[in-house]
Tab-separated table of C-alpha atoms in Angstrom:
chain	number	residue	atom	x	y	z
A	1	MET	CA	-74.082	-91.407	83.143
A	2	LEU	CA	-77.252	-93.543	84.685
A	3	THR	CA	-77.058	-95.349	87.763
A	4	SER	CA	-77.005	-99.345	87.402
A	5	GLY	CA	-79.912	-101.544	88.622
A	6	ILE	CA	-83.587	-100.819	89.315
A	7	ASP	CA	-82.707	-96.951	90.164
A	8	GLY	CA	-80.962	-96.905	86.789
A	9	VAL	CA	-84.307	-98.093	85.248
A	10	LYS	CA	-86.334	-95.465	87.002
A	11	GLU	CA	-84.166	-92.645	86.294
A	12	MET	CA	-84.066	-93.823	82.520
A	13	LEU	CA	-88.102	-93.940	82.603
A	14	LYS	CA	-88.137	-90.389	83.630
A	15	LEU	CA	-85.903	-89.483	80.488
A	16	ASN	CA	-88.736	-89.692	78.306
A	17	PRO	CA	-92.113	-90.765	77.258
A	18	TRP	CA	-91.470	-94.459	76.186
A	19	ASP	CA	-94.272	-96.111	74.059
A	20	GLU	CA	-94.278	-99.513	76.030
A	21	VAL	CA	-91.476	-100.367	78.689
A	22	ILE	CA	-91.157	-104.249	78.654
A	23	LEU	CA	-89.278	-105.837	81.261
A	24	ASP	CA	-87.372	-108.660	79.925
A	25	LEU	CA	-87.108	-110.700	82.821
A	26	LYS	CA	-87.816	-114.114	81.186
A	27	LEU	CA	-89.627	-115.274	84.234
A	28	ALA	CA	-89.661	-119.123	84.550
A	29	ASP	CA	-90.481	-119.956	87.929
A	30	ILE	CA	-93.573	-120.698	90.162
A	31	GLY	CA	-96.558	-118.455	90.280
A	32	ASN	CA	-95.254	-117.202	93.778
A	33	THR	CA	-91.647	-116.400	92.935
A	34	MET	CA	-92.776	-114.260	89.702
A	35	ILE	CA	-95.380	-112.441	91.528
A	36	THR	CA	-92.669	-111.641	94.289
A	37	THR	CA	-90.390	-110.542	91.268
A	38	LEU	CA	-92.881	-108.083	90.184
A	39	LYS	CA	-94.295	-106.926	93.305
A	40	ALA	CA	-90.544	-105.905	93.831
A	41	LEU	CA	-90.670	-103.795	90.748
A	42	GLU	CA	-93.969	-102.373	91.167
A	43	GLY	CA	-94.421	-98.979	89.170
A	44	VAL	CA	-91.622	-99.980	86.557
A	45	GLY	CA	-92.430	-100.972	83.391
A	46	ASP	CA	-95.968	-101.229	81.368
A	47	ALA	CA	-95.116	-105.345	80.611
A	48	VAL	CA	-93.295	-108.324	81.389
A	49	ILE	CA	-91.622	-111.333	79.427
A	50	ALA	CA	-92.069	-114.684	80.631
A	51	HIS	CA	-91.103	-118.310	79.390
A	52	SER	CA	-94.021	-120.195	78.317
A	53	PHE	CA	-92.207	-123.317	79.179
A	54	THR	CA	-93.252	-123.345	82.767
A	55	GLY	CA	-96.975	-124.573	82.088
A	56	ILE	CA	-99.902	-123.070	83.718
A	57	GLU	CA	-101.315	-124.506	86.973
A	58	GLY	CA	-98.910	-123.130	89.712
A	59	SER	CA	-96.929	-120.985	87.345
A	60	LEU	CA	-98.336	-119.161	84.209
A	61	GLY	CA	-101.881	-119.457	85.201
A	62	GLU	CA	-101.166	-117.456	88.499
A	63	LEU	CA	-98.701	-114.844	86.825
A	64	SER	CA	-101.349	-114.193	84.202
A	65	GLN	CA	-104.301	-113.435	86.415
A	66	TYR	CA	-101.901	-111.115	88.445
A	67	CYS	CA	-100.802	-109.260	85.610
A	68	ARG	CA	-104.388	-108.836	84.496
A	69	GLU	CA	-105.270	-107.237	87.743
A	70	ARG	CA	-102.709	-104.930	87.679
A	71	GLY	CA	-103.063	-104.048	84.050
A	72	LEU	CA	-99.447	-105.314	83.478
A	73	LYS	CA	-98.860	-106.631	79.530
A	74	LEU	CA	-97.534	-110.312	79.540
A	75	TYR	CA	-95.233	-111.568	76.882
A	76	LEU	CA	-94.916	-115.214	76.656
A	77	VAL	CA	-91.631	-116.563	74.952
A	78	LEU	CA	-92.341	-119.340	72.120
A	79	ALA	CA	-88.646	-119.627	71.163
A	80	MET	CA	-85.320	-117.815	71.474
A	81	SER	CA	-83.456	-116.647	69.069
A	82	HIS	CA	-79.963	-118.765	69.669
A	83	ARG	CA	-79.151	-121.963	67.749
A	84	GLY	CA	-79.356	-124.235	70.465
A	85	TRP	CA	-83.037	-123.581	71.456
A	86	PRO	CA	-85.316	-127.078	71.188
A	87	LEU	CA	-87.292	-126.379	68.491
A	88	GLU	CA	-89.570	-129.497	69.096
A	89	PHE	CA	-91.136	-127.977	72.421
A	90	THR	CA	-92.673	-125.468	69.716
A	91	GLU	CA	-96.365	-127.027	69.448
A	92	LYS	CA	-96.459	-127.511	73.174
A	93	LEU	CA	-95.545	-123.936	73.800
A	94	LEU	CA	-98.079	-122.739	71.167
A	95	ARG	CA	-100.669	-124.690	72.927
A	96	LEU	CA	-99.671	-122.902	76.361
A	97	ALA	CA	-99.458	-119.411	74.762
A	98	SER	CA	-103.254	-120.159	73.516
A	99	GLU	CA	-104.465	-121.226	76.789
A	100	VAL	CA	-102.806	-118.803	78.753
A	101	ASP	CA	-103.956	-115.879	76.167
A	102	PRO	CA	-101.196	-113.299	77.108
A	103	HIS	CA	-101.174	-110.059	75.618
A	104	GLY	CA	-98.078	-110.748	73.061
A	105	LEU	CA	-95.333	-113.605	72.171
A	106	VAL	CA	-91.872	-112.998	71.433
A	107	VAL	CA	-90.694	-114.800	68.245
A	108	PRO	CA	-87.289	-115.008	67.037
A	109	ALA	CA	-86.146	-112.767	63.970
A	110	THR	CA	-83.764	-115.607	63.038
A	111	LYS	CA	-86.766	-118.174	62.533
A	112	PRO	CA	-89.480	-116.615	60.221
A	113	GLU	CA	-90.900	-119.777	59.427
A	114	LEU	CA	-92.112	-119.729	63.374
A	115	ILE	CA	-93.111	-115.732	62.993
A	116	ARG	CA	-95.202	-116.894	60.047
A	117	LEU	CA	-96.815	-119.485	61.972
A	118	ALA	CA	-97.527	-117.490	65.203
A	119	ARG	CA	-99.117	-114.944	63.174
A	120	SER	CA	-101.427	-117.122	61.452
A	121	LEU	CA	-102.439	-118.794	64.453
A	122	PHE	CA	-102.673	-115.483	66.756
A	123	PRO	CA	-103.585	-112.741	64.316
A	124	ALA	CA	-104.490	-110.248	66.980
A	125	LYS	CA	-101.622	-111.078	69.337
A	126	VAL	CA	-98.776	-108.399	69.327
A	127	LEU	CA	-95.610	-110.582	68.284
A	128	ILE	CA	-92.148	-108.992	69.315
A	129	SER	CA	-88.858	-110.439	67.663
A	130	PRO	CA	-85.165	-110.321	69.282
A	131	GLY	CA	-82.307	-111.777	67.479
A	132	VAL	CA	-81.836	-108.770	65.361
A	133	GLY	CA	-78.189	-107.614	64.476
A	134	VAL	CA	-75.509	-109.156	66.741
A	135	GLN	CA	-77.454	-112.554	66.715
A	136	GLY	CA	-77.923	-112.902	62.801
A	137	ALA	CA	-81.168	-111.643	61.720
A	138	ARG	CA	-81.015	-108.665	59.308
A	139	GLU	CA	-83.013	-105.461	60.264
A	140	GLY	CA	-86.800	-105.837	58.944
A	141	ASP	CA	-86.858	-109.580	58.508
A	142	ALA	CA	-88.861	-110.271	61.419
A	143	LEU	CA	-91.157	-107.416	60.165
A	144	CYS	CA	-91.773	-108.913	56.738
A	145	ALA	CA	-92.395	-112.392	58.345
A	146	GLY	CA	-95.266	-110.786	60.333
A	147	ALA	CA	-94.122	-109.659	63.757
A	148	ASP	CA	-94.762	-105.970	65.106
A	149	TYR	CA	-91.666	-105.183	66.815
A	150	GLU	CA	-88.247	-106.188	66.419
A	151	ILE	CA	-86.019	-106.285	69.584
A	152	VAL	CA	-82.683	-104.694	68.941
A	153	GLY	CA	-79.818	-105.014	71.757
A	154	ARG	CA	-76.133	-105.073	71.286
A	155	SER	CA	-76.031	-103.066	68.145
A	156	ILE	CA	-77.502	-100.106	69.886
A	157	TYR	CA	-76.281	-100.150	73.299
A	158	ALA	CA	-72.799	-101.260	72.517
A	159	ALA	CA	-72.163	-98.794	69.493
A	160	PRO	CA	-70.126	-95.734	69.786
A	161	ASP	CA	-73.321	-93.520	69.181
A	162	PRO	CA	-76.111	-95.631	70.104
A	163	PHE	CA	-78.593	-93.062	68.622
A	164	LEU	CA	-76.899	-92.945	65.354
A	165	ALA	CA	-76.904	-96.789	65.357
A	166	LEU	CA	-80.832	-96.762	66.075
A	167	SER	CA	-81.253	-94.373	63.228
A	168	LYS	CA	-79.700	-96.468	60.724
A	169	ILE	CA	-81.388	-99.761	61.771
A	170	VAL	CA	-84.790	-98.089	61.369
A	171	LEU	CA	-83.530	-96.940	57.679
A	172	SER	CA	-82.836	-100.211	56.969
A	173	GLN	CA	-86.072	-101.921	58.608
A	174	GLU	CA	-88.362	-99.479	56.319
A	175	VAL	CA	-85.877	-100.443	53.241
A	176	ARG	CA	-86.672	-104.024	53.690
A	177	VAL	CA	-90.078	-103.958	54.553
A	178	ASN	CA	-90.814	-101.801	51.303
A	179	GLU	CA	-88.777	-104.452	49.662
A	180	CYS	CA	-91.025	-107.492	51.078
A	181	LYS	CA	-94.424	-105.578	50.645
A	182	GLY	CA	-93.526	-104.475	47.050
A	183	ALA	CA	-92.621	-108.045	46.304
A	184	GLU	CA	-95.742	-109.280	47.879
A	185	ALA	CA	-97.947	-106.936	45.770
A	186	ARG	CA	-96.476	-107.988	42.604
B	1	MET	CA	-83.746	-106.391	109.903
B	2	LEU	CA	-81.356	-106.562	106.670
B	3	THR	CA	-81.263	-104.676	103.729
B	4	SER	CA	-82.966	-106.148	100.403
B	5	GLY	CA	-81.544	-106.216	97.089
B	6	ILE	CA	-78.039	-107.571	96.621
B	7	ASP	CA	-76.614	-105.327	99.686
B	8	GLY	CA	-79.135	-107.674	101.783
B	9	VAL	CA	-77.477	-110.990	100.578
B	10	LYS	CA	-74.148	-109.737	100.802
B	11	GLU	CA	-74.829	-108.477	104.567
B	12	MET	CA	-76.154	-112.152	104.978
B	13	LEU	CA	-73.087	-113.945	103.556
B	14	LYS	CA	-71.227	-112.116	106.402
B	15	LEU	CA	-73.498	-113.413	109.012
B	16	ASN	CA	-72.142	-117.205	109.209
B	17	PRO	CA	-69.978	-119.691	107.313
B	18	TRP	CA	-72.638	-120.990	104.874
B	19	ASP	CA	-71.765	-124.234	103.424
B	20	GLU	CA	-72.482	-123.298	100.207
B	21	VAL	CA	-74.723	-120.169	98.631
B	22	ILE	CA	-76.531	-121.049	95.847
B	23	LEU	CA	-78.242	-118.522	93.918
B	24	ASP	CA	-81.682	-119.619	92.668
B	25	LEU	CA	-82.201	-117.054	89.560
B	26	LYS	CA	-83.541	-120.024	87.279
B	27	LEU	CA	-81.637	-118.114	84.417
B	28	ALA	CA	-82.965	-119.244	80.959
B	29	ASP	CA	-81.475	-116.970	78.605
B	30	ILE	CA	-78.823	-116.447	76.012
B	31	GLY	CA	-75.313	-117.141	77.039
B	32	ASN	CA	-74.418	-113.236	76.990
B	33	THR	CA	-77.419	-111.925	79.416
B	34	MET	CA	-76.832	-115.036	81.869
B	35	ILE	CA	-72.989	-113.971	82.260
B	36	THR	CA	-73.855	-110.582	82.412
B	37	THR	CA	-76.511	-110.958	84.845
B	38	LEU	CA	-73.759	-113.502	86.722
B	39	LYS	CA	-71.086	-110.490	86.309
B	40	ALA	CA	-72.946	-108.047	88.022
B	41	LEU	CA	-73.360	-110.750	91.203
B	42	GLU	CA	-69.481	-111.304	91.133
B	43	GLY	CA	-68.551	-112.658	94.746
B	44	VAL	CA	-71.908	-113.472	95.682
B	45	GLY	CA	-72.900	-116.887	95.927
B	46	ASP	CA	-70.724	-120.226	95.112
B	47	ALA	CA	-73.480	-121.823	92.732
B	48	VAL	CA	-76.249	-120.584	90.525
B	49	ILE	CA	-79.392	-122.454	88.903
B	50	ALA	CA	-80.452	-122.299	85.369
B	51	HIS	CA	-82.988	-124.002	83.325
B	52	SER	CA	-81.863	-126.618	81.198
B	53	PHE	CA	-84.488	-125.997	78.563
B	54	THR	CA	-82.803	-123.205	76.452
B	55	GLY	CA	-80.537	-125.581	75.007
B	56	ILE	CA	-76.808	-125.697	74.538
B	57	GLU	CA	-75.422	-123.652	71.624
B	58	GLY	CA	-75.788	-120.121	72.416
B	59	SER	CA	-77.184	-120.577	75.825
B	60	LEU	CA	-75.962	-123.429	78.491
B	61	GLY	CA	-72.708	-123.956	76.471
B	62	GLU	CA	-71.605	-120.558	77.174
B	63	LEU	CA	-72.751	-120.390	80.701
B	64	SER	CA	-71.524	-123.472	81.726
B	65	GLN	CA	-67.737	-122.540	80.321
B	66	TYR	CA	-68.435	-119.508	82.369
B	67	CYS	CA	-69.149	-121.131	85.757
B	68	ARG	CA	-66.153	-123.556	85.064
B	69	GLU	CA	-63.601	-120.690	84.604
B	70	ARG	CA	-64.968	-118.741	87.722
B	71	GLY	CA	-65.278	-122.133	90.158
B	72	LEU	CA	-68.884	-121.266	90.063
B	73	LYS	CA	-70.988	-124.503	90.559
B	74	LEU	CA	-73.969	-124.973	88.367
B	75	TYR	CA	-77.356	-126.499	88.650
B	76	LEU	CA	-79.583	-127.353	85.788
B	77	VAL	CA	-83.192	-127.667	86.615
B	78	LEU	CA	-84.486	-131.170	85.238
B	79	ALA	CA	-88.214	-130.601	86.092
B	80	MET	CA	-89.909	-127.807	88.836
B	81	SER	CA	-92.425	-128.853	91.651
B	82	HIS	CA	-95.526	-126.993	90.665
B	83	ARG	CA	-98.307	-129.076	89.076
B	84	GLY	CA	-98.696	-127.588	85.497
B	85	TRP	CA	-94.660	-128.383	84.660
B	86	PRO	CA	-94.754	-130.039	81.399
B	87	LEU	CA	-93.056	-133.609	82.468
B	88	GLU	CA	-93.129	-134.415	78.723
B	89	PHE	CA	-89.962	-132.807	77.965
B	90	THR	CA	-87.974	-134.702	80.935
B	91	GLU	CA	-86.507	-137.199	78.617
B	92	LYS	CA	-84.936	-134.187	76.320
B	93	LEU	CA	-84.027	-132.077	79.395
B	94	LEU	CA	-82.073	-135.224	80.604
B	95	ARG	CA	-80.101	-135.486	77.191
B	96	LEU	CA	-79.129	-131.750	77.723
B	97	ALA	CA	-78.197	-131.792	81.681
B	98	SER	CA	-75.991	-135.074	80.469
B	99	GLU	CA	-74.336	-133.110	77.416
B	100	VAL	CA	-73.439	-129.881	79.445
B	101	ASP	CA	-72.755	-131.975	82.743
B	102	PRO	CA	-73.023	-129.629	85.563
B	103	HIS	CA	-72.038	-129.885	89.291
B	104	GLY	CA	-75.919	-130.871	90.341
B	105	LEU	CA	-79.549	-131.015	89.150
B	106	VAL	CA	-82.513	-129.584	90.664
B	107	VAL	CA	-85.383	-132.347	91.073
B	108	PRO	CA	-88.770	-131.613	93.009
B	109	ALA	CA	-89.497	-133.709	95.781
B	110	THR	CA	-93.198	-133.388	94.558
B	111	LYS	CA	-92.050	-136.031	91.633
B	112	PRO	CA	-89.935	-138.529	93.557
B	113	GLU	CA	-90.175	-141.003	90.521
B	114	LEU	CA	-87.830	-138.243	88.723
B	115	ILE	CA	-85.690	-138.221	91.942
B	116	ARG	CA	-85.092	-141.878	91.308
B	117	LEU	CA	-84.752	-141.287	88.009
B	118	ALA	CA	-81.828	-139.067	88.026
B	119	ARG	CA	-80.548	-140.607	91.043
B	120	SER	CA	-79.563	-143.630	88.797
B	121	LEU	CA	-78.704	-141.859	85.599
B	122	PHE	CA	-76.267	-139.471	87.369
B	123	PRO	CA	-74.989	-141.359	90.474
B	124	ALA	CA	-72.253	-138.847	91.062
B	125	LYS	CA	-74.289	-135.239	90.398
B	126	VAL	CA	-75.572	-133.327	93.598
B	127	LEU	CA	-79.313	-133.663	93.644
B	128	ILE	CA	-81.089	-130.823	95.543
B	129	SER	CA	-85.070	-130.862	95.702
B	130	PRO	CA	-87.559	-128.212	96.072
B	131	GLY	CA	-91.246	-128.144	96.849
B	132	VAL	CA	-90.978	-129.197	100.081
B	133	GLY	CA	-93.455	-127.641	102.838
B	134	VAL	CA	-96.017	-125.122	101.392
B	135	GLN	CA	-95.589	-126.818	97.861
B	136	GLY	CA	-96.701	-130.317	98.849
B	137	ALA	CA	-93.921	-132.952	99.812
B	138	ARG	CA	-93.054	-134.149	103.065
B	139	GLU	CA	-89.944	-133.283	104.567
B	140	GLY	CA	-87.354	-136.260	103.887
B	141	ASP	CA	-89.230	-137.924	100.965
B	142	ALA	CA	-86.918	-136.362	98.366
B	143	LEU	CA	-83.954	-137.618	100.859
B	144	CYS	CA	-85.442	-141.286	100.702
B	145	ALA	CA	-85.573	-141.034	96.779
B	146	GLY	CA	-82.145	-140.483	96.185
B	147	ALA	CA	-81.745	-136.349	96.233
B	148	ASP	CA	-78.760	-134.803	98.452
B	149	TYR	CA	-80.298	-131.968	99.767
B	150	GLU	CA	-83.925	-130.802	100.139
B	151	ILE	CA	-84.782	-126.716	99.671
B	152	VAL	CA	-87.096	-125.606	101.911
B	153	GLY	CA	-88.352	-121.932	101.331
B	154	ARG	CA	-91.849	-120.376	103.009
B	155	SER	CA	-92.074	-122.951	105.688
B	156	ILE	CA	-88.742	-121.337	107.010
B	157	TYR	CA	-88.997	-117.769	106.121
B	158	ALA	CA	-92.689	-117.197	106.494
B	159	ALA	CA	-92.752	-118.847	110.006
B	160	PRO	CA	-93.287	-116.609	112.844
B	161	ASP	CA	-89.660	-118.432	114.567
B	162	PRO	CA	-87.775	-119.500	111.454
B	163	PHE	CA	-85.222	-121.025	113.520
B	164	LEU	CA	-87.933	-123.496	115.494
B	165	ALA	CA	-89.529	-123.874	111.999
B	166	LEU	CA	-85.753	-125.143	110.610
B	167	SER	CA	-85.055	-127.374	113.649
B	168	LYS	CA	-88.688	-129.174	113.352
B	169	ILE	CA	-88.045	-129.777	109.722
B	170	VAL	CA	-84.249	-131.531	110.171
B	171	LEU	CA	-85.765	-133.247	112.955
B	172	SER	CA	-88.993	-134.502	110.529
B	173	GLN	CA	-86.165	-135.417	107.837
B	174	GLU	CA	-84.251	-137.385	110.423
B	175	VAL	CA	-87.222	-139.390	111.655
B	176	ARG	CA	-88.789	-139.998	107.766
B	177	VAL	CA	-84.766	-140.948	106.579
B	178	ASN	CA	-84.595	-143.446	109.387
B	179	GLU	CA	-88.141	-144.766	108.144
B	180	CYS	CA	-87.233	-145.332	104.505
B	181	LYS	CA	-83.680	-146.579	105.334
B	182	GLY	CA	-85.166	-149.000	107.853
B	183	ALA	CA	-87.656	-150.094	105.248
B	184	GLU	CA	-84.686	-150.710	102.472
B	185	ALA	CA	-82.517	-152.887	105.391
B	186	ARG	CA	-85.823	-154.903	105.833
């Protein structure tokens, strides 16, 4: 059993050579506060998720500069996976994302049209996609729409056997991706 | 010297009978994640600040219900104090705030016109106002515009003598409020 809190995260980091540890803090504050938060977490994680919504001057501009200096990858949220998220902000958030030029973007698996749009506008950015499983998207759907990674939470950590759940999800992703790639090739 | 983290906050809560302890978490996530965060902080604080921009279904709706059940006061951010905050979202955020019907709203001291608007639209809500001091607004300006409380951070906690700094700020507020009330009465 792991300890909770930052100590628990640090224990978990020692368990395995993870490819990339992303802190899903969904930071949404002034630059000073977001940087203070990251300083408290120094050495924990390779990347961090922030909202794009707060704008640049006094917020994302400072955060982005801090992340560059520390070699921390920054992901910005373009939209969230739940039904209530106000999609009318998308155009502005795309402009903010373009200006901040982060390492990657968070685009929900529940909104595949938005993943396609983000992929076409930002061909080189890493797109990560939450909303798979409990929140309603099928495994592989976001990958088919152009995402690089799918974020799966509760379907794994709330499963009686998380490793088995994970293996099944990876299999479902492969099946789905083969289907959609096959459909494209036809 | 206080411990940092949640234990530090708990120690501080014991020091004095605070009127209202507001957790400025600026929550901005799906309902499930925001509620999990609050459960981890159970018993700490009387109120919490969340962003309004995440929308209602799957996010603020669930948070708001949880807060009501627990007697936790909810404050929603209508705008932030820094220059880059996108004011074009204000109309939508006012509608979201009206629908969620929180205990109070966060409206920045750096945007007094918005405080006036929020006060006229929500006469009974508690308006709290950050951005005083280091971020540029003068003490008392937000109170004059209709806010109930001003939030002062760095001018107090980064001062060599925080209690002296606090006393001076309260005095400046009183002077300013007397000025503007006097001007209104004339």
